[in-house]
Short mmCIF file of C-alpha atoms and ligand atoms in Angstrom, two decimals:
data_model
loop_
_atom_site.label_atom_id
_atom_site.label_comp_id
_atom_site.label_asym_id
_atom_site.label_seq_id
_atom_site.Cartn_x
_atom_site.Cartn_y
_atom_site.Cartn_z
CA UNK D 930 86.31 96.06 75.70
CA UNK D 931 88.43 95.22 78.67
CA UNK D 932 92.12 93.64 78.05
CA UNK D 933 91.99 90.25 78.68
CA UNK D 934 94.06 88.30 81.51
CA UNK D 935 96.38 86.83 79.45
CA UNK D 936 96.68 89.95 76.99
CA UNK D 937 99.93 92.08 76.99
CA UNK D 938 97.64 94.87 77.47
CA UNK D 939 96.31 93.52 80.75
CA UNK D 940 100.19 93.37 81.76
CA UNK D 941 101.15 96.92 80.74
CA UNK D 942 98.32 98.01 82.29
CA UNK D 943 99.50 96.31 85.72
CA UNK D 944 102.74 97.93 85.26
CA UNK D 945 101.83 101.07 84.74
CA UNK D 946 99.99 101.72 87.34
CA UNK D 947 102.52 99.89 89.70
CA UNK D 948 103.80 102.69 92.52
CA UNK D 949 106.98 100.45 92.79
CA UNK D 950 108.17 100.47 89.41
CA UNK D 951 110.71 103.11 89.61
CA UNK D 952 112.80 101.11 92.18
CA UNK D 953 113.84 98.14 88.95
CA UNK D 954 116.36 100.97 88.33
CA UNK D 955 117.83 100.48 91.54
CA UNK D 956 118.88 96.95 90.74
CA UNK D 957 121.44 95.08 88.80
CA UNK D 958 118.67 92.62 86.73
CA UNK D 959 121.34 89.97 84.76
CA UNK D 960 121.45 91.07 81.65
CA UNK D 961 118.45 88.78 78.83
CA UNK D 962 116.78 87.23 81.95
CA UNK D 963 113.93 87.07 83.53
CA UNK D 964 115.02 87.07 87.37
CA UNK D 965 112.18 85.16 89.45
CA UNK D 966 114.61 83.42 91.73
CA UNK D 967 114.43 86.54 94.63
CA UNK D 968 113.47 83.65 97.41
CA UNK D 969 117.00 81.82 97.06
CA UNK D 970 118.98 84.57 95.98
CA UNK D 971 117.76 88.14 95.68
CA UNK D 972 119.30 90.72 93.30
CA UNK D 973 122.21 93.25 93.74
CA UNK D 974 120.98 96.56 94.24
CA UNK D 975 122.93 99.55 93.35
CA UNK D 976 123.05 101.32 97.05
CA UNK D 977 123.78 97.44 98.34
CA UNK D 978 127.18 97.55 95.95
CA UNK D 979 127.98 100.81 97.21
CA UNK D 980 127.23 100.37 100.48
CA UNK D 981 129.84 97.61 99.93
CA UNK D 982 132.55 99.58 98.19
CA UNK D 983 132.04 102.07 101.06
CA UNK D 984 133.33 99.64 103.05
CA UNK D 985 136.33 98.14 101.00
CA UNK D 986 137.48 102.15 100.85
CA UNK D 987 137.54 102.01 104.59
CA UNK D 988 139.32 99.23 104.56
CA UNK D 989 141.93 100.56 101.56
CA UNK D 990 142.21 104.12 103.54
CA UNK D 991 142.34 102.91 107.16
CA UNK D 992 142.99 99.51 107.76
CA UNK D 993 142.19 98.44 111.18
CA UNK D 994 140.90 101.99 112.61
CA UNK D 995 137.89 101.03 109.96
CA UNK D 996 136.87 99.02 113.38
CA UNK D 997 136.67 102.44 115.20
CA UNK D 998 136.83 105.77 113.01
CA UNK D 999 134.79 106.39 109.65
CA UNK D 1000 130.95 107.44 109.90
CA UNK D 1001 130.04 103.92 110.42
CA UNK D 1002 132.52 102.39 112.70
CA UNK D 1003 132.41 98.45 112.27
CA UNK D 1004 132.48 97.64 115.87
CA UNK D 1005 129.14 98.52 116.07
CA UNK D 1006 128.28 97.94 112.43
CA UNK D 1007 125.81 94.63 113.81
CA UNK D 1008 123.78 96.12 116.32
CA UNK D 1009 123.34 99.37 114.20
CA UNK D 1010 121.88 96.95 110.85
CA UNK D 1011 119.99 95.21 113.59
CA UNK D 1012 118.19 97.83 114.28
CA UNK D 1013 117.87 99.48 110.93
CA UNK D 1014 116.24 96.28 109.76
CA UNK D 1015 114.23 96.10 113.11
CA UNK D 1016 110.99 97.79 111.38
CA UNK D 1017 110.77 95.36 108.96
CA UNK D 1018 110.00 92.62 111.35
CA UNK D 1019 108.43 94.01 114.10
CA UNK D 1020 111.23 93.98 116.28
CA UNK D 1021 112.61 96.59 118.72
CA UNK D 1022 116.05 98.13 117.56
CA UNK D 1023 117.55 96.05 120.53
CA UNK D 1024 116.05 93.29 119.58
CA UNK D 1025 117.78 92.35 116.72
CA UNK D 1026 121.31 91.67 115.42
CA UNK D 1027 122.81 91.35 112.36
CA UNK D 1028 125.10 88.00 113.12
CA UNK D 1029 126.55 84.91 112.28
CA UNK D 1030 124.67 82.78 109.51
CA UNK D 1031 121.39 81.47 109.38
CA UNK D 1032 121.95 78.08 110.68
CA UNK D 1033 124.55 78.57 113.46
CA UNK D 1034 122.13 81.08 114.76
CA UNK D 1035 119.61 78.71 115.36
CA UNK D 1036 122.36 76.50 116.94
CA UNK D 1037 123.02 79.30 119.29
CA UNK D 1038 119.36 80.12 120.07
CA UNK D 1039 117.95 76.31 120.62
CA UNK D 1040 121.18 75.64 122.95
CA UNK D 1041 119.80 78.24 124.79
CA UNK D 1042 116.18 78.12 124.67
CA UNK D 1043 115.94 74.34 124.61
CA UNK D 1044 115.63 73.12 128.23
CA UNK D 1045 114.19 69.76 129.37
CA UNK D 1046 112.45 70.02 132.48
CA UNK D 1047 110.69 67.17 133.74
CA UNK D 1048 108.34 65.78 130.96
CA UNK D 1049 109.03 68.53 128.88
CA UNK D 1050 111.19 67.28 126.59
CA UNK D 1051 110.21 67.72 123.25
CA UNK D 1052 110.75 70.09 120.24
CA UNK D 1053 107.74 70.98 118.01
CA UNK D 1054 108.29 71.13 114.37
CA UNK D 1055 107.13 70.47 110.90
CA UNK D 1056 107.54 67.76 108.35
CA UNK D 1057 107.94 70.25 105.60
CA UNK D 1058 110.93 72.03 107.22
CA UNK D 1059 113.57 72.95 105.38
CA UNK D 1060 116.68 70.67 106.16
CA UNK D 1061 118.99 72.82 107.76
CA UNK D 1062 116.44 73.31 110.57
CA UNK D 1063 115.53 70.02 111.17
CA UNK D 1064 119.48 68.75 110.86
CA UNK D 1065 120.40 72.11 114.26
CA UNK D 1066 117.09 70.25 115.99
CA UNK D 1067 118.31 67.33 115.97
CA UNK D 1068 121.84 67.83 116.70
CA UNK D 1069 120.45 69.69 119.94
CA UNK D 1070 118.54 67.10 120.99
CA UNK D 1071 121.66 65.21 120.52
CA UNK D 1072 124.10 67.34 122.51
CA UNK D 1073 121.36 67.52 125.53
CA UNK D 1074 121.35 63.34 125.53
CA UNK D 1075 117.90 62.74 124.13
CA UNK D 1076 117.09 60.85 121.04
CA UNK D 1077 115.67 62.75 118.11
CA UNK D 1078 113.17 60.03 117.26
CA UNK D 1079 111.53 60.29 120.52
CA UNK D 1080 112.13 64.13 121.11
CA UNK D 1081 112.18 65.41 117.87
CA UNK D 1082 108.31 65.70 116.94
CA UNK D 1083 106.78 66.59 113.11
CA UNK D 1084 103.91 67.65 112.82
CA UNK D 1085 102.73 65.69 109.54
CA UNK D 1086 101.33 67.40 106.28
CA UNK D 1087 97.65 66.53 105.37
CA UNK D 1088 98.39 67.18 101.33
CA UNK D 1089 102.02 66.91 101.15
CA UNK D 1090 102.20 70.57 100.73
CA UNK D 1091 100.96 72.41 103.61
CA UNK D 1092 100.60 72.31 107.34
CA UNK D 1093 97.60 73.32 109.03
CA UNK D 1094 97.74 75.41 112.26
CA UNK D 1095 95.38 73.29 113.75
CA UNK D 1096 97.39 70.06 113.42
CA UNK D 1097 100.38 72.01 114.79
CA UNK D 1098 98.51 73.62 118.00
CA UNK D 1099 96.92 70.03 118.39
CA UNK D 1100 100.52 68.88 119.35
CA UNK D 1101 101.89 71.63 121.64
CA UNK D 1102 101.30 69.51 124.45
CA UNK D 1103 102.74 68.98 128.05
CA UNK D 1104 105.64 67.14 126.70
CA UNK D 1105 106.77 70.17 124.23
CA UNK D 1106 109.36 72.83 125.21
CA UNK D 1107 110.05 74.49 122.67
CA UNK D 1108 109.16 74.96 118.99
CA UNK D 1109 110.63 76.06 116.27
CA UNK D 1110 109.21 76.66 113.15
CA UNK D 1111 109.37 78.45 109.52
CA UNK D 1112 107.50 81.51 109.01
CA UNK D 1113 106.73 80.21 105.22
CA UNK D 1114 107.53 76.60 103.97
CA UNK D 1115 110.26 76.72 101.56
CA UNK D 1116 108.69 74.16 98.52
CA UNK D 1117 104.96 75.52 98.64
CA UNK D 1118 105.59 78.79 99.89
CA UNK D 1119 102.25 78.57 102.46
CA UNK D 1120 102.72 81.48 105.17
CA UNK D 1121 101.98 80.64 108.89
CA UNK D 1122 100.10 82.55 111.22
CA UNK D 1123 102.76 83.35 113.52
CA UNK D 1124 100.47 85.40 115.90
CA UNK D 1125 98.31 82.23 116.55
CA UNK D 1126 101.04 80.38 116.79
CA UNK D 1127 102.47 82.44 119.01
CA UNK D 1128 99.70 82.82 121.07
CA UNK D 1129 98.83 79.05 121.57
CA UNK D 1130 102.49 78.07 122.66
CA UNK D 1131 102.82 80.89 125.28
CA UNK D 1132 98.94 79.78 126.41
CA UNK D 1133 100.64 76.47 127.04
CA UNK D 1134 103.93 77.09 128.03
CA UNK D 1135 106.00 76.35 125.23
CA UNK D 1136 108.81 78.79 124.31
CA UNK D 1137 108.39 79.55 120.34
CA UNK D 1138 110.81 80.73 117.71
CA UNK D 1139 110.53 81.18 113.81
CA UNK D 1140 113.21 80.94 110.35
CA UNK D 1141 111.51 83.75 109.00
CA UNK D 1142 114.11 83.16 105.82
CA UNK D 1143 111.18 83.44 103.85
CA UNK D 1144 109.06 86.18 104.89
CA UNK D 1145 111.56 88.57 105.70
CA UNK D 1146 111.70 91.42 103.19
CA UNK D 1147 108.44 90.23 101.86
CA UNK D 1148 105.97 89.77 104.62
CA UNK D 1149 105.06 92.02 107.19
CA UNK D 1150 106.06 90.89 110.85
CA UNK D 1151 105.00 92.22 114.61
CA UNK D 1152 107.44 89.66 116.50
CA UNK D 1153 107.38 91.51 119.16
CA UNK D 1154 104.00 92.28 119.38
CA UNK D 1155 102.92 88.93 118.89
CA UNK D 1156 104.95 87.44 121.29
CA UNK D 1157 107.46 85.57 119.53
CA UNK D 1158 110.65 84.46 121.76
CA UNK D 1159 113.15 84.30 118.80
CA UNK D 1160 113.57 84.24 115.47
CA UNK D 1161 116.60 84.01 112.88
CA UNK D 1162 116.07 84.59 109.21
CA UNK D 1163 118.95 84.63 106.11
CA UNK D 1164 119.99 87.86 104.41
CA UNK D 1165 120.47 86.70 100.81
CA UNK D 1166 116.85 86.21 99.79
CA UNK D 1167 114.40 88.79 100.19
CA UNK D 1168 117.03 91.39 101.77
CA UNK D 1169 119.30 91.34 98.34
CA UNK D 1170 122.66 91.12 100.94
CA UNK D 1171 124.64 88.85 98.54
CA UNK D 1172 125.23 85.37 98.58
CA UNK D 1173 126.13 83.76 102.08
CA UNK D 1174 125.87 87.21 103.37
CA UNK D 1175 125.44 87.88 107.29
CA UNK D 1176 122.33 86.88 109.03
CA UNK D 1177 120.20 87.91 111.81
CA UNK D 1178 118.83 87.17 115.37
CA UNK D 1179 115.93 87.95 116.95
CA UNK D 1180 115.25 88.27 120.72
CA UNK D 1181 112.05 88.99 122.41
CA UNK D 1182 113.34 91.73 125.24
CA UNK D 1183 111.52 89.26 127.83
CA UNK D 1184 114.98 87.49 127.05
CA UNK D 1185 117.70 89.70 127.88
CA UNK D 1186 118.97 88.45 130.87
CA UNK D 1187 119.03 85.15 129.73
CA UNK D 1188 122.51 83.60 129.14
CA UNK D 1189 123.72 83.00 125.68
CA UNK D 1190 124.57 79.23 125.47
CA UNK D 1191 127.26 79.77 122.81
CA UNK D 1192 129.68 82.34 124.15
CA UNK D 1193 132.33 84.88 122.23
CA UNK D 1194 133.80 87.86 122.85
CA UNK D 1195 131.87 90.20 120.43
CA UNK D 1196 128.92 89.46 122.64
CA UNK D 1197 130.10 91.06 125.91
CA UNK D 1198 129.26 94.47 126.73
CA UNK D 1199 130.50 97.21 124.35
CA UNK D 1200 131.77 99.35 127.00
CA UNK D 1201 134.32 96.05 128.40
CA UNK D 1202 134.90 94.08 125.46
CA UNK D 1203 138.50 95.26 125.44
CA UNK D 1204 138.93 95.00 129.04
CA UNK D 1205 139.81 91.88 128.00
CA UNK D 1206 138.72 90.27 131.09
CA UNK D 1207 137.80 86.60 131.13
CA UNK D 1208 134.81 86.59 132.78
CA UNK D 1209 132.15 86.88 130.09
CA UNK D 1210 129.57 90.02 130.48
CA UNK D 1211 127.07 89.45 128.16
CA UNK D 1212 125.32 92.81 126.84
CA UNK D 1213 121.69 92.79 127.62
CA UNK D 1214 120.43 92.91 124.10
CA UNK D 1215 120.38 90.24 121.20
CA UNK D 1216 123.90 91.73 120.27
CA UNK D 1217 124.65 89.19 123.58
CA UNK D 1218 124.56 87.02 121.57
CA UNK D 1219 127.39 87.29 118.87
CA UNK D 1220 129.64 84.51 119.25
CA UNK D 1221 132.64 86.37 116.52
CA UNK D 1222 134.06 89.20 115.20
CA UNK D 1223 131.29 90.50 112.56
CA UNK D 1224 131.78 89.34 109.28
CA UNK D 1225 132.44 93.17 108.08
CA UNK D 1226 132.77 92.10 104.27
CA UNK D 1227 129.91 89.81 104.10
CA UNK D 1228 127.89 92.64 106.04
CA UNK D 1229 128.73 95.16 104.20
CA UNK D 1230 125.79 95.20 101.30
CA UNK D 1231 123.24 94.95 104.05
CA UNK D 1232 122.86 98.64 104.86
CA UNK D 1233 122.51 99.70 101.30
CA UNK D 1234 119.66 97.19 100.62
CA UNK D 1235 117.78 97.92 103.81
CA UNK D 1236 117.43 101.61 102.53
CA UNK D 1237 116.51 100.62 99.42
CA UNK D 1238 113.23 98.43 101.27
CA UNK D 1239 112.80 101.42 103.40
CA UNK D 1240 112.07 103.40 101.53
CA UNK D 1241 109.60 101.13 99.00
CA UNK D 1242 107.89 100.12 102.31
CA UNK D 1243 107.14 96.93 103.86
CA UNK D 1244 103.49 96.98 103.28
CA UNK D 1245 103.63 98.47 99.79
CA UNK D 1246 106.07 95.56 98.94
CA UNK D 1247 103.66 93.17 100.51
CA UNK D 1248 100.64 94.77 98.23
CA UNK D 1249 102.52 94.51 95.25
CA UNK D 1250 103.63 90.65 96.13
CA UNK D 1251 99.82 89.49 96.58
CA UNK D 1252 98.96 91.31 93.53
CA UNK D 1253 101.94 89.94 91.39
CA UNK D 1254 101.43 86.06 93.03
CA UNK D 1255 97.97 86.35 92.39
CA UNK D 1256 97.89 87.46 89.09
CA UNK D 1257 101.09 84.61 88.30
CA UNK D 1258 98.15 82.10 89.81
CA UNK D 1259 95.21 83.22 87.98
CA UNK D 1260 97.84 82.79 84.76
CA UNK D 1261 99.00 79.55 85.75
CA UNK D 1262 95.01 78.04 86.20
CA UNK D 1263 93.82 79.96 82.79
CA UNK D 1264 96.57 79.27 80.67
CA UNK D 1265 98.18 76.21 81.83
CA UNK D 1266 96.09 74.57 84.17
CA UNK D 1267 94.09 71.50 81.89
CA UNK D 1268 96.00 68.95 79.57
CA UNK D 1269 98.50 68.78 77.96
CA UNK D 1270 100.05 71.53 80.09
CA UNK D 1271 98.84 69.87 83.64
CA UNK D 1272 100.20 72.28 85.55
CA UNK D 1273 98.87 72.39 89.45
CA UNK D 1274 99.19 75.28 92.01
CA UNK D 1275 100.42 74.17 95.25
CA UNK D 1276 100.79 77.43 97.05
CA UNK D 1277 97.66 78.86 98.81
CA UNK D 1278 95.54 80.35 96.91
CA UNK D 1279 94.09 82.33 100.03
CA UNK D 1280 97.17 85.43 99.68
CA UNK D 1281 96.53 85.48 103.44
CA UNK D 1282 98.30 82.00 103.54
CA UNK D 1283 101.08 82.78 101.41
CA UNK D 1284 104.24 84.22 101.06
CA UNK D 1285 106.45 85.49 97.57
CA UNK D 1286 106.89 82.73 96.09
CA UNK D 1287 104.38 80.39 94.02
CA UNK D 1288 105.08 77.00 93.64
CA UNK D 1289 104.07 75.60 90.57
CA UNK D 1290 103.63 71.56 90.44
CA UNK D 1291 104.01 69.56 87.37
CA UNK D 1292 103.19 65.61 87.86
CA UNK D 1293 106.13 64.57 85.62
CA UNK D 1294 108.49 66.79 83.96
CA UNK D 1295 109.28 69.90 86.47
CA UNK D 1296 112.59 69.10 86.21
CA UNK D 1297 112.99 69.09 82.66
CA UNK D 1298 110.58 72.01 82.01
CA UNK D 1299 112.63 74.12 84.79
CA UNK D 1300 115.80 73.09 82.92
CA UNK D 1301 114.35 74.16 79.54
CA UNK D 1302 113.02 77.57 80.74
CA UNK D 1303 116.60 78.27 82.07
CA UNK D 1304 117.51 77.52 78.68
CA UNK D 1305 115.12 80.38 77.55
CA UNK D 1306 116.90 83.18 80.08
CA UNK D 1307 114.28 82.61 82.65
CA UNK D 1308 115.78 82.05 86.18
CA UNK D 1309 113.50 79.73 88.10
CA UNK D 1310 114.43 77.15 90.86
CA UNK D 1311 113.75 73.59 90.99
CA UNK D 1312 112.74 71.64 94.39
CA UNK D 1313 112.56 67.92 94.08
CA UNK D 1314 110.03 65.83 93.16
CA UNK D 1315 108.06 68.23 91.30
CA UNK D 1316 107.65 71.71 92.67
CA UNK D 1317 109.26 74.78 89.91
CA UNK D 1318 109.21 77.91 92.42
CA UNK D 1319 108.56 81.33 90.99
CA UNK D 1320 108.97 84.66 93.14
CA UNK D 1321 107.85 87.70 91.24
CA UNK D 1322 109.70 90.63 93.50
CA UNK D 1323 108.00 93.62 94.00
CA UNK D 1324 111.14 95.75 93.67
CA UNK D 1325 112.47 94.59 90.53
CA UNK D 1326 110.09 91.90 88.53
CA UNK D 1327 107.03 93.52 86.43
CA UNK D 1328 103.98 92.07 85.69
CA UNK D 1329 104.92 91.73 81.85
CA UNK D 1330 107.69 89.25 82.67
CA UNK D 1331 105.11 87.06 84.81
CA UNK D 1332 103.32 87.14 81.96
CA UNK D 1333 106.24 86.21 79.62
CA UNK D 1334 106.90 83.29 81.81
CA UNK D 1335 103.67 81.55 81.53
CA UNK D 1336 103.66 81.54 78.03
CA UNK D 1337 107.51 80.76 77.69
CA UNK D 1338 106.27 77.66 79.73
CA UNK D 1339 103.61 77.20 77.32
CA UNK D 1340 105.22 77.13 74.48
CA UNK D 1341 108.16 74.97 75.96
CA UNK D 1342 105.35 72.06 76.64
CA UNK D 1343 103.54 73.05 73.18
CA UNK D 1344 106.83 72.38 71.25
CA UNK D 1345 108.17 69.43 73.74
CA UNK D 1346 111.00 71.10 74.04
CA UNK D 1347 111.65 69.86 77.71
CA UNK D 1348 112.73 66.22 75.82
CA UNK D 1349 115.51 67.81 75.03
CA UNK D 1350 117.24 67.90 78.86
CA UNK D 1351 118.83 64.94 81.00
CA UNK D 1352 116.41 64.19 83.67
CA UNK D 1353 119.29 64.33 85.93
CA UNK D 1354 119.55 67.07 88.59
CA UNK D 1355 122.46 69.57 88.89
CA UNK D 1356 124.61 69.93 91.96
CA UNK D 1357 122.27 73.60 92.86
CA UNK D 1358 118.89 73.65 90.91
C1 LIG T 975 114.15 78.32 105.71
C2 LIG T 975 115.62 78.31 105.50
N1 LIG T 975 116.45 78.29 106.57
C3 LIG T 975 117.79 78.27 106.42
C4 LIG T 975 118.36 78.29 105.16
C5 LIG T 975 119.83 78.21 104.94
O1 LIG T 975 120.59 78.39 106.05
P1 LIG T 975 122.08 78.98 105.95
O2 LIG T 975 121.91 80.45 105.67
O3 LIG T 975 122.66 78.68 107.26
O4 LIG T 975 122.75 78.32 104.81
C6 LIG T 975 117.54 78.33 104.04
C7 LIG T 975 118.14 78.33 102.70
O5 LIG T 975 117.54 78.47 101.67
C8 LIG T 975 116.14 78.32 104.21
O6 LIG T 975 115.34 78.33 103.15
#
């Protein structure tokens, strides 16, 4: 007879024949967890810490000729990640940079890309954004002298967790210039068709870029292919770089001679940066649009980790993800979904719609039950009201901890052994 879902056999069975299981090895797992927090933070890999050390032993053995001498000179340490991370997002090695931070790249890109030209004044986003986007919108708006109430449009959610295409396309009208949107909604974890997207804004006019914070590293992209006119995404989730690590910037090559609003030095030519002249020659590339000095420490990991995803393979990573999401789901609904567990999906359950990360909805407790299965070594994360996320990653999760995890949450409701926590929230949950 056939294991059943929820048996232990079903699991090993999953991770046996799992083509990625080798690469756990490669990564520093904390020590009595189980790690499913990979979309907020991912793990440290061993090439990303000695990618790093190679870097601090540059620094130790050559202090500022690091910038110029060594096998990796750090001078052109951004453009060369760019492109080494290009693949992974469809991207032309030109196309993208590793720069700056998520945010103050999208500060840089809308100052650029947002124009207001006769009625089209708008920005196109979505309700379900995560903060930081919506807070750069409407600062832009700000700094162009509109009003973000009237300018600043959102598209609404139908179910409070998800977005439909439709409803967005339905409002890329005459008045919209520009929109920006996520690639995958942070609390449900849906995944956008950025090709339609895409598609339907250039169709209309309407410049389009993506935070593609959560899909990078997880998802397949063709941003190039499909048209996209600029993207950022972070490098701490999906791309293991290390907390508050560098980020990058995408720029369709239709771009290249456009002028970077937010001007610095390490964005002019390579050839005449230290010509030191004062007129500003941007290079014609997304590295045109550095604003500083890279930040060589907090970059450092990057090159490590990318080799490590490189050699897995995007799309074998992306396999493995719908397979370990899936299977997650299909525990979640079996094991947990009827009273007095109550527990509700509210990711996708089309794969096609989703990205890593499953979002599992409780109508009450989610705060308390994430707080007592942190108590149990399990490393979830917590999104207000009532969403615990879960990201099984392909590189270093198995399907025998998914498994442990549903019944860990289980038991926790069995025993009522959330009770026990303050229903207060901590400063990072
Ligand atoms: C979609 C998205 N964009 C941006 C950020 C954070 O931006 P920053 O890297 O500037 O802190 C996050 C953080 O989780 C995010 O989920």
């Amino acid at each position: 007879m056939a294991p059943s879902l929820t048996s232990e056999a079903f699991a090993a069975a999953l991770d046996r024949a799992d083509p990625l299981a080798r690469f756990r090895r490669r990564f520093h797992v904390p020590r009595g967890t189980i790690y499913m927090d990979g979309n907020s933070l991912g793990l440290l890999s061993r090439d990303a810490e000695r990618s790093l050390n190679r870097v601090l032993g540059v620094w130790r053995t050559r202090g500022v000729r690091g910038w110029i001498e060594g096998p990796d000179p750090w001078f052109y340490a951004a453009e060369k990640t760019g492109a080494a991370a290009a693949p992974l997002v469809g991207a032309r090695p030109d196309e993208l940079i590793f720069t700056g931070t998520t945010t103050v790249n999208i500060h840089a890109l809308i100052a650029a890309f947002y124009e207001r030209r006769g009625r089209r004044t708008r920005i196109l986003a979505d309700a379900l954004d995560f903060p930081t986007d919506i807070y750069a919108l409407r600062s832009q708006i700000e700094l162009r002298g509109g009003d973000p109430e009237a300018d600043l449009l959102l598209v609404p959610s139908r179910d409070g967790r998800t977005i439909e295409e439709e409803d967005i396309v339905e409002r890329m009208t005459p008045e919209v210039a520009l929109a920006f949107l996520p690639s995958v909604l942070y609390r449900s974890g849906q995944l956008f068709d950025m090709e339609r997207l895409s598609r339907e804004a250039r169709r209309r006019g309407i410049l389009i870029g993506f935070d593609c914070s959560h899909s990078a590293g997880i998802v397949p992209h063709c941003l190039s292919r499909w048209g996209v006119d600029f993207a950022v995404f972070c490098g701490y989730k999906y791309l293991n770089g290390g907390p508050g690590c560098s980020a990058f910037l995408y720029l369709n090559r239709r771009h290249f001679g456009r002028k970077p609003a937010l001007a610095g030095w390490f964005g002019n030519k390579k050839a005449s940066q230290f010509d030191m002249s004062l007129d500003f020659d941007p290079a014609r590339a997304a590295g045109g649009w550095q604003i500083s000095s890279p930040a060589i420490l907090g970059s450092a990991t990057m090159p490590g980790s990318l080799a490590v995803l490189g050699e897995a393979g995007i799309g074998m990573i992306r396999e493995k993800s719908i397979r370990m999401t899936s299977y997650l789901i299909d525990l979640v609904k079996t094991e947990l979904g009827g009273p007095p567990y109550d527990f509700n999906i509210g990711t996708p359950l089309d794969p096609r719609r989703r990205g890593g990360h499953v979002a599992l909805e409780h109508p009450r407790e989610a705060l308390r039950i994430n707080e007592a299965l942190k108590a149990r070594g399990v490393v979830p994360d917590f999104r207000p009201p009532n969403v615990i996320r879960l990201a099984p990653v392909p590189l270093y999760n198995t399907y025998r901890e998914i498994r442990r995890v549903v019944l860990q949450l289980k038991d926790i409701i069995d025993r009522g052994e959330f009770r026990a926590f303050p229903r207060r929230r901590k400063a990072v949950s």
